[in-house]
Short mmCIF file of C-alpha atoms and ligand atoms in Angstrom, two decimals:
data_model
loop_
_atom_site.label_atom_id
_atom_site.label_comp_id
_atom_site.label_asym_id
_atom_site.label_seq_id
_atom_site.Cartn_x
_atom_site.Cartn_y
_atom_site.Cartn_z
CA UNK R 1 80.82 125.73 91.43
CA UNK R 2 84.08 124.72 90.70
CA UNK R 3 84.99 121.19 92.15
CA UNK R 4 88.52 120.54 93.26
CA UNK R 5 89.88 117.04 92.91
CA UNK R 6 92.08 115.97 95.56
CA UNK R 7 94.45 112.42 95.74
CA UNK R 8 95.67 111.69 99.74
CA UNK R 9 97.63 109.07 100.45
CA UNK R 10 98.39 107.08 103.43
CA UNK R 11 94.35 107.87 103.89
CA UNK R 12 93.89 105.48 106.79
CA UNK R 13 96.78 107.27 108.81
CA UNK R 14 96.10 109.42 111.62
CA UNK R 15 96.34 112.89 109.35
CA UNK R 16 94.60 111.01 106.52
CA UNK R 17 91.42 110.00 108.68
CA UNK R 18 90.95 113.81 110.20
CA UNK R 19 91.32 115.54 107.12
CA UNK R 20 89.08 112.97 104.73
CA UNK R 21 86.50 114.12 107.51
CA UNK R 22 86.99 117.66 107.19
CA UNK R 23 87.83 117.66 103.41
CA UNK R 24 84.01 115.61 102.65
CA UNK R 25 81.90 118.30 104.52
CA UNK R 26 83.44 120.67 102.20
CA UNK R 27 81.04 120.92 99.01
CA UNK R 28 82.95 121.65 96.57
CA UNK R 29 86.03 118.80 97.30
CA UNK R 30 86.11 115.43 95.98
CA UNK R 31 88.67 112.88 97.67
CA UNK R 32 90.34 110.10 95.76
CA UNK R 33 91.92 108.38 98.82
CA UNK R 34 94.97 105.65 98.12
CA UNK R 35 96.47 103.47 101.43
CA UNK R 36 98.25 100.03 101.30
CA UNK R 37 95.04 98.77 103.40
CA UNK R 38 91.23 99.01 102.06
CA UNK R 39 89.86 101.68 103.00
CA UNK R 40 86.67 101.14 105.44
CA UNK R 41 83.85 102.34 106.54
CA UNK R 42 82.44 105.24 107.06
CA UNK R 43 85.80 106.95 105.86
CA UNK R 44 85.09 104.89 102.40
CA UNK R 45 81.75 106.23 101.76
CA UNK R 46 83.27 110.14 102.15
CA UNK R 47 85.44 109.51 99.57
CA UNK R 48 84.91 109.95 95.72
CA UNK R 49 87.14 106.90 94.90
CA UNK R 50 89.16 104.73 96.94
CA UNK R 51 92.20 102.70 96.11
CA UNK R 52 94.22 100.05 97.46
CA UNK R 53 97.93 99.71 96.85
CA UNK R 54 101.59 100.77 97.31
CA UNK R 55 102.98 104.02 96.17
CA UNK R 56 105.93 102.31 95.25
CA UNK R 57 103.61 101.10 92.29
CA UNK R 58 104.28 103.19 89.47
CA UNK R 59 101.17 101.59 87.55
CA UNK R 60 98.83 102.43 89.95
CA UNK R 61 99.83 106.02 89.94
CA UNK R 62 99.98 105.86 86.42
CA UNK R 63 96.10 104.66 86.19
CA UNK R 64 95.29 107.46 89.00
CA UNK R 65 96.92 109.60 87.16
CA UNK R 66 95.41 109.30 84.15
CA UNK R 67 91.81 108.73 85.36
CA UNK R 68 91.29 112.04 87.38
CA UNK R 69 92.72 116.17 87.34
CA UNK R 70 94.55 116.59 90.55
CA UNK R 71 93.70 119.95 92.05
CA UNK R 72 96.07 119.09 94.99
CA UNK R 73 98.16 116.06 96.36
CA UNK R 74 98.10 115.35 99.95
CA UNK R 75 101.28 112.93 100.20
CA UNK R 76 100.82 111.31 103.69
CA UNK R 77 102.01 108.02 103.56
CA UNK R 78 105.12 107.23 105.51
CA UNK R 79 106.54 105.06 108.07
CA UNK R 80 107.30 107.22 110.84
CA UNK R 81 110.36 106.88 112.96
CA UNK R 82 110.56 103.99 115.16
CA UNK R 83 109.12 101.71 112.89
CA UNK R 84 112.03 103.21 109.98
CA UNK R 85 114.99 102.48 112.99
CA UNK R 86 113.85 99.01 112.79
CA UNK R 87 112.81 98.71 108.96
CA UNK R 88 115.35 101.53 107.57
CA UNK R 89 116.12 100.05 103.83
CA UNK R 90 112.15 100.01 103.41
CA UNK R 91 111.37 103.03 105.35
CA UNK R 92 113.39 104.71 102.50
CA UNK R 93 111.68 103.16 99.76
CA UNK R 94 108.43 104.16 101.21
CA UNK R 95 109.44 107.28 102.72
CA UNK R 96 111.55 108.43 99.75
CA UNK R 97 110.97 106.84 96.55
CA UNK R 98 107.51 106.77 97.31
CA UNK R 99 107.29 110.57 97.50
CA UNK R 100 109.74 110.87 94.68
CA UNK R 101 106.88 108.82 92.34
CA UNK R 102 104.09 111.40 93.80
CA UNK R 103 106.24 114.19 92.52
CA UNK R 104 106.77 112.91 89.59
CA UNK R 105 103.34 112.34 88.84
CA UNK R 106 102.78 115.91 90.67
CA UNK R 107 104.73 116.84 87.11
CA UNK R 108 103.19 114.55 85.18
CA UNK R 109 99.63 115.91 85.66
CA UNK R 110 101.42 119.80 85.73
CA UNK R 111 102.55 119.18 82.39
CA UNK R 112 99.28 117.30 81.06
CA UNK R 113 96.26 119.83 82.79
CA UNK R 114 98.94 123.17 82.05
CA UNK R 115 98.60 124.91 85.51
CA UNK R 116 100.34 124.22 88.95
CA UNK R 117 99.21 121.29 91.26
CA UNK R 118 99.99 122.18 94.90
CA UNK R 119 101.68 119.47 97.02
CA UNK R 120 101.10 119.29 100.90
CA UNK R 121 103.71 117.30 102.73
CA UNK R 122 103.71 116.39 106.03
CA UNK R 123 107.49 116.88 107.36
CA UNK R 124 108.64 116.66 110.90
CA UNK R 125 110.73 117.77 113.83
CA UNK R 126 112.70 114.79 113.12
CA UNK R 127 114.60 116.91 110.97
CA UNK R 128 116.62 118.16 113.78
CA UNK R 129 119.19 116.87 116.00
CA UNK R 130 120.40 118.01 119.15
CA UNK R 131 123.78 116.44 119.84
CA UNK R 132 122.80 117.10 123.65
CA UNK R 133 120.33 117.87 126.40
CA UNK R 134 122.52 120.72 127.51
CA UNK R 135 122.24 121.83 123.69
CA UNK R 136 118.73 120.98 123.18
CA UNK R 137 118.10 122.98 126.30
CA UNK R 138 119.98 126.13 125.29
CA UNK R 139 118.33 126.12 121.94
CA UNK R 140 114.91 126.36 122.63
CA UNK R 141 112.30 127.07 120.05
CA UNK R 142 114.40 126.00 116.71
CA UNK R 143 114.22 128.12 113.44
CA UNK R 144 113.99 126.01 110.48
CA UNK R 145 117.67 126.12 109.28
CA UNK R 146 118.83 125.36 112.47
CA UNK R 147 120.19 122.33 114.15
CA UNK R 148 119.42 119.89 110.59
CA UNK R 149 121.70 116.76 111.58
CA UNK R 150 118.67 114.36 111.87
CA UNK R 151 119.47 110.78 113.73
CA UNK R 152 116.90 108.80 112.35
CA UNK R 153 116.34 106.87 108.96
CA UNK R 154 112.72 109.32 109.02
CA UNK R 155 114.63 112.70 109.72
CA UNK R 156 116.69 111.90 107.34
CA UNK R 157 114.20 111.00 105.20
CA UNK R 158 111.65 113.67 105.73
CA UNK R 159 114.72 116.06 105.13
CA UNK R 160 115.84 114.63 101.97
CA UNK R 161 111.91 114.85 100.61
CA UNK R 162 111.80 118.47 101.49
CA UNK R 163 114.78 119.17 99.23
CA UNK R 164 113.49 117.03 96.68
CA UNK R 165 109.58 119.29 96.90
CA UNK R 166 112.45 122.16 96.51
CA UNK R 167 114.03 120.84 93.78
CA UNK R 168 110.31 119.91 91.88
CA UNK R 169 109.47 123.32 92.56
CA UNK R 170 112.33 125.61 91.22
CA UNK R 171 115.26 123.67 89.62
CA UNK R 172 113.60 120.37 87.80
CA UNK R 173 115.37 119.16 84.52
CA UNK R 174 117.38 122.83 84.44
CA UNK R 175 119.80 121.77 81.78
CA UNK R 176 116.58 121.01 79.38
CA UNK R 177 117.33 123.15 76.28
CA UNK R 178 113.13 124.42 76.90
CA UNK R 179 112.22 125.37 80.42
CA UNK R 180 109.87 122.10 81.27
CA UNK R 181 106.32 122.79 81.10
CA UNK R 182 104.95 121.80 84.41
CA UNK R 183 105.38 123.07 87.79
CA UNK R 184 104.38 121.16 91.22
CA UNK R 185 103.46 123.53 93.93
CA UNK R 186 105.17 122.55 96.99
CA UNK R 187 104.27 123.04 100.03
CA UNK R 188 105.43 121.26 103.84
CA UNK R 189 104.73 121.93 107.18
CA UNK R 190 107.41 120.28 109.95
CA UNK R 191 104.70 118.41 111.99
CA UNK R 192 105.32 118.32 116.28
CA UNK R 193 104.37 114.95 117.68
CA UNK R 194 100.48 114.76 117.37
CA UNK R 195 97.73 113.74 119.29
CA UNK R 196 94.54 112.97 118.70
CA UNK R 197 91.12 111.49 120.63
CA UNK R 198 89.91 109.52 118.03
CA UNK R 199 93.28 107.51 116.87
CA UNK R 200 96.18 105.97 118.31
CA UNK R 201 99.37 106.43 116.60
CA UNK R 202 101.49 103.25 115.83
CA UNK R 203 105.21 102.91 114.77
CA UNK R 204 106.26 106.66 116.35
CA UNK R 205 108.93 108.16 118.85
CA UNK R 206 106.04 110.67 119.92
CA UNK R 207 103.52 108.03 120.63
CA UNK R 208 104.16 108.29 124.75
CA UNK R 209 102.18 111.23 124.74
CA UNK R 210 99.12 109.72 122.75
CA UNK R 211 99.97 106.53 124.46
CA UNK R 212 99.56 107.85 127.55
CA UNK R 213 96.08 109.65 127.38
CA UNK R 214 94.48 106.17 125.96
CA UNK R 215 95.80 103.87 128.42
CA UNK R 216 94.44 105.89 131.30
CA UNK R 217 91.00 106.74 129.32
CA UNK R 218 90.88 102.55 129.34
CA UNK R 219 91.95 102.16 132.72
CA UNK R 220 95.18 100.53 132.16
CA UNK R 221 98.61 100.79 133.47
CA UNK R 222 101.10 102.42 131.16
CA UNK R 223 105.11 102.44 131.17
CA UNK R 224 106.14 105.16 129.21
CA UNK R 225 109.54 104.97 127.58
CA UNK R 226 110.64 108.29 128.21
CA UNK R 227 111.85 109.92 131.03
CA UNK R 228 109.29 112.42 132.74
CA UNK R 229 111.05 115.66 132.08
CA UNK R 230 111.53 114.94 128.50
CA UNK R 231 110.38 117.75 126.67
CA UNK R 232 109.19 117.99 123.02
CA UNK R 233 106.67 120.25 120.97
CA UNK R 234 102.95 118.43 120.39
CA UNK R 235 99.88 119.35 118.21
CA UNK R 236 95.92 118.36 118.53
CA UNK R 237 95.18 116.55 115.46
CA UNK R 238 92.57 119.29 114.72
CA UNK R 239 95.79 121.92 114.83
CA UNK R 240 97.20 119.36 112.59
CA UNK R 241 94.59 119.68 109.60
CA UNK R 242 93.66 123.27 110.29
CA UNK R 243 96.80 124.02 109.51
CA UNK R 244 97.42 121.84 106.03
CA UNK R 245 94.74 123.51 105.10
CA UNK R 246 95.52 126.81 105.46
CA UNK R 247 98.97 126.56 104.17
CA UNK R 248 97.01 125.37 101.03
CA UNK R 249 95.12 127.96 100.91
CA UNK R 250 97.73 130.58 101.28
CA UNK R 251 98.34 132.48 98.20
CA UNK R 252 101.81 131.45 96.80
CA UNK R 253 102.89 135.05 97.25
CA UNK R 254 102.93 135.20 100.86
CA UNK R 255 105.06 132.51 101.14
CA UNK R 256 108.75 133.04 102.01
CA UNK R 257 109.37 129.61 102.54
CA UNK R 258 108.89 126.12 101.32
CA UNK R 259 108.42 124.31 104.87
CA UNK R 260 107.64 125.86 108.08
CA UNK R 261 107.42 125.26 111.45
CA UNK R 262 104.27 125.01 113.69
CA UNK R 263 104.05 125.36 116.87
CA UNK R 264 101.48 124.95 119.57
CA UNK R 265 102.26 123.30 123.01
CA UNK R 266 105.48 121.36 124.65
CA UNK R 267 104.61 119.71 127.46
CA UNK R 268 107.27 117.60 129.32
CA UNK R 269 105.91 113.71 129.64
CA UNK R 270 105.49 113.96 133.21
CA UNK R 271 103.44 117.19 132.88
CA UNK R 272 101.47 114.87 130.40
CA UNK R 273 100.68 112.45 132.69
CA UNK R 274 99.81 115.30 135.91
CA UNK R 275 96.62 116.32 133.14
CA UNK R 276 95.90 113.00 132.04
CA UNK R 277 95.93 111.18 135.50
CA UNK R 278 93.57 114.62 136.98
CA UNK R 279 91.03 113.23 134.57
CA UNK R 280 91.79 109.44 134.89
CA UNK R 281 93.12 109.53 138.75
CA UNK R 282 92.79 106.34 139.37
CA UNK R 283 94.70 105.24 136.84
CA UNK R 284 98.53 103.36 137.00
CA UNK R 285 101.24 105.48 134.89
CA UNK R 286 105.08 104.75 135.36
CA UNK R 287 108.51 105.77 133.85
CA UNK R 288 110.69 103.27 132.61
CA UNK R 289 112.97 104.67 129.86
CA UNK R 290 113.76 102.83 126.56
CA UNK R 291 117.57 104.20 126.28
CA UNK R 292 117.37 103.59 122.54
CA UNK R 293 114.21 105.48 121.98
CA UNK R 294 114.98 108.61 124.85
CA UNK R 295 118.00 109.30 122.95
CA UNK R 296 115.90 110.26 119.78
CA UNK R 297 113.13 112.21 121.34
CA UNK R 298 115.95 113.68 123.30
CA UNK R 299 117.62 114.43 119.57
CA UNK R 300 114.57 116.45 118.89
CA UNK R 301 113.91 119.87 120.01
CA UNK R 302 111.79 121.28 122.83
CA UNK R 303 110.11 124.20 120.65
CA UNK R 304 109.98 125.37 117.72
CA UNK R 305 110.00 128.97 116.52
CA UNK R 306 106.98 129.51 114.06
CA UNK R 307 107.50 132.87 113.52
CA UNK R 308 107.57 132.20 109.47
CA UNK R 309 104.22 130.26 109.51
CA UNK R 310 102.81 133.46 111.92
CA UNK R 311 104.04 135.61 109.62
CA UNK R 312 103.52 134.20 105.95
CA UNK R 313 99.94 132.79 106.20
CA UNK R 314 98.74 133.69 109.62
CA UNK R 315 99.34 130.25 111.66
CA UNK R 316 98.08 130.13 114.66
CA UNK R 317 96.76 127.06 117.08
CA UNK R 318 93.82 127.00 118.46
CA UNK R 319 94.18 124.42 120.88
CA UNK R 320 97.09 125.28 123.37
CA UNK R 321 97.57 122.80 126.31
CA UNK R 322 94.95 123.15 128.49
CA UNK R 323 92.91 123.65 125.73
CA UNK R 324 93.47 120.49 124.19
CA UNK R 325 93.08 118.42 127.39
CA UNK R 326 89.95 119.79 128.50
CA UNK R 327 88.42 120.49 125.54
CA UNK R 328 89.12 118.07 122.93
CA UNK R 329 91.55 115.35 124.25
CA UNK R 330 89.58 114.39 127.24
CA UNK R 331 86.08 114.52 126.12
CA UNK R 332 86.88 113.20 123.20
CA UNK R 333 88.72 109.55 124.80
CA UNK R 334 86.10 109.34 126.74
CA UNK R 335 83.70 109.67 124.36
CA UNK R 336 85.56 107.16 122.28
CA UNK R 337 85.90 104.37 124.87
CA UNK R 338 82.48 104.77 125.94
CA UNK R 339 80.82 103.90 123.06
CA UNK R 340 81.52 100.78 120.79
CA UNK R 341 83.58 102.35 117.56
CA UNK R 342 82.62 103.38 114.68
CA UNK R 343 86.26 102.86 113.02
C1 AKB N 401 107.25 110.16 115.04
O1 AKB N 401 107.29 110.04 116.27
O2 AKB N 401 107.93 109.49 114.26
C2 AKB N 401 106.32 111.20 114.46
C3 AKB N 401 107.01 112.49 114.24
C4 AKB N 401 107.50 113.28 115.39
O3 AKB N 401 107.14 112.91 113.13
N1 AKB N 401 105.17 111.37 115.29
#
């Protein structure tokens, strides 16, 4: 059996702990996972190695890089986008020159091993701004080269990083006199706000939605900072790594594009809170807008058209709304805050 080798980082994150899960029942897959915090158990003991560190440390990339064959790099780590509005120069160092060092190294270990090495990045509706709710609303589900005038630091970001995976991918070092050796294999997916049972997101614009299914599973009151008919698209975290890892898996041929969208639900916040307080009913949710952060969410769009992922390597979610409520949300937080955690 052939084993793949596989570097994540930001492995503690919210993606990172779902798909270190998934990726370690998998045989044949063996996880070197890098995050700026030790990584704990029992995520630690699924892993083949663990490190701790920046990815702004070109040394320990270096040593990664020369201790194992990457198969694939899963480039997580970020700071997503309320915590860049607030920290912007160092949300671009992490958010940009962090993934620029991953890509280089992507090359790097191209050039050294002589094959491809595929490159899953994690990208965002962010990438889009509305310059209106009477725009946003007209637009509905949002094609991919539509509507890019991001109005965060992490838009921006993200949508600078996607051009750079394009860039690693067809046009690196073109004026070399010898067509460069190595090739990196990229590979993104514009992630929806995400939610899962098991984690609670920290430093997002999205988080009311998470935010407000683990307040009520504790039994506390919640504000939400968004007004209750604002509208944006969401995932289930288990969407969320089905779907990295089938745009892995998709043969390069299929695949018409170098990001896509992916769709699966867009509840309004107040529609959020109707399914979360018919579980939790005695439970205390209220609106009270944060002007500063409505006007982003508001910036992003209310769906997204995923007719290229459908398409090009068969997306589809399995969890739509009431799906994800009843089935996995739900059970799941109340699952979680019954019992003392694991981690
Ligand atoms: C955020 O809110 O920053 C993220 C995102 C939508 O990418 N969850």
């Amino acid at each position: 059996m052939q084993i793949k080798t596989i570097l994540l980082t930001g492995a503690n994150g919210e993606i990172g702990r779902g798909l270190i899960t998934h990726l370690s029942d998998l045989a044949d897959v063996r996880i070197i996972a890098l995050d700026l915090h030790a990584i704990e158990e029992p995520l630690r003991s699924r892993c083949y190695r663990t490190a701790t560190g920046d990815i702004l440390d070109a040394g320990l990339l270096e040593s990664l890089s020369a201790a194992y064959d990457f198969d694939s790099i899963y480039h997580l780590a970020a700071l997503l986008s309320t915590k860049s509005e607030r920290q912007p120069t160092l949300a671009h160092r992490v958010n940009v020159d962090g993934t620029l060092n991953l890509l280089e190294m992507a090359m790097g270990q191209s050039r050294l091993q002589g094959r491809e090495i595929k490159f899953l990045y994690p990208s965002s509706i962010a990438v889009y701004g509305l310059p209106s709710l009477e725009i946003k609303a007209a637009a509905g589900a949002v094609p991919e080269d539509s509507h890019l005038k991001p109005r965060t630091m992490y838009g921006i970001n993200k949508l600078y990083c996607e051009e750079l995976g394009r860039y690693y991918s067809s046009y690196y070092r073109q004026l070399d006199a010898q067509p460069p050796k190595g090739r990196v294999d990229f590979r993104g997916l514009r992630f929806p706000g995400l939610i899962s049972a098991a984690t609670v997101p920290t430093g997002g614009t999205s988080d009311f939605a998470p935010e407000i299914l683990h307040h009520a599973a504790q039994k506390e009151p919640y504000a939400c900072f968004v007004r209750e008919d604002t509208r944006i698209p969401f995932m289930a975290m288990p969407d969320a790594i089905k779907a990295l890892l089938e745009l892995e898996a998709a043969p390069r041929e299929n695949l018409t594009r170098q990001v896509y969208n992916i769709g699966a639900f867009n509840p309004s916040a107040g529609e959020v809170v109707s399914i979360v307080h018919a579980a939790f009913p005695a439970v205390e949710t209220s609106f009270s807008p944060d002007l500063r952060r409505q006007s982003i969410v508001d910036s992003w769009p209310q769906d997204v058209d995923d007719r290229a992922a459908r398409s090009d390597w068969g997306w589809k979610a399995s969890y739509d709304l009431n799906r994800a409520f009843s089935e996995y949300l739900i059970p799941g937080v109340v699952r979680r805050y019954r019992q003392p955690r694991a981690s």
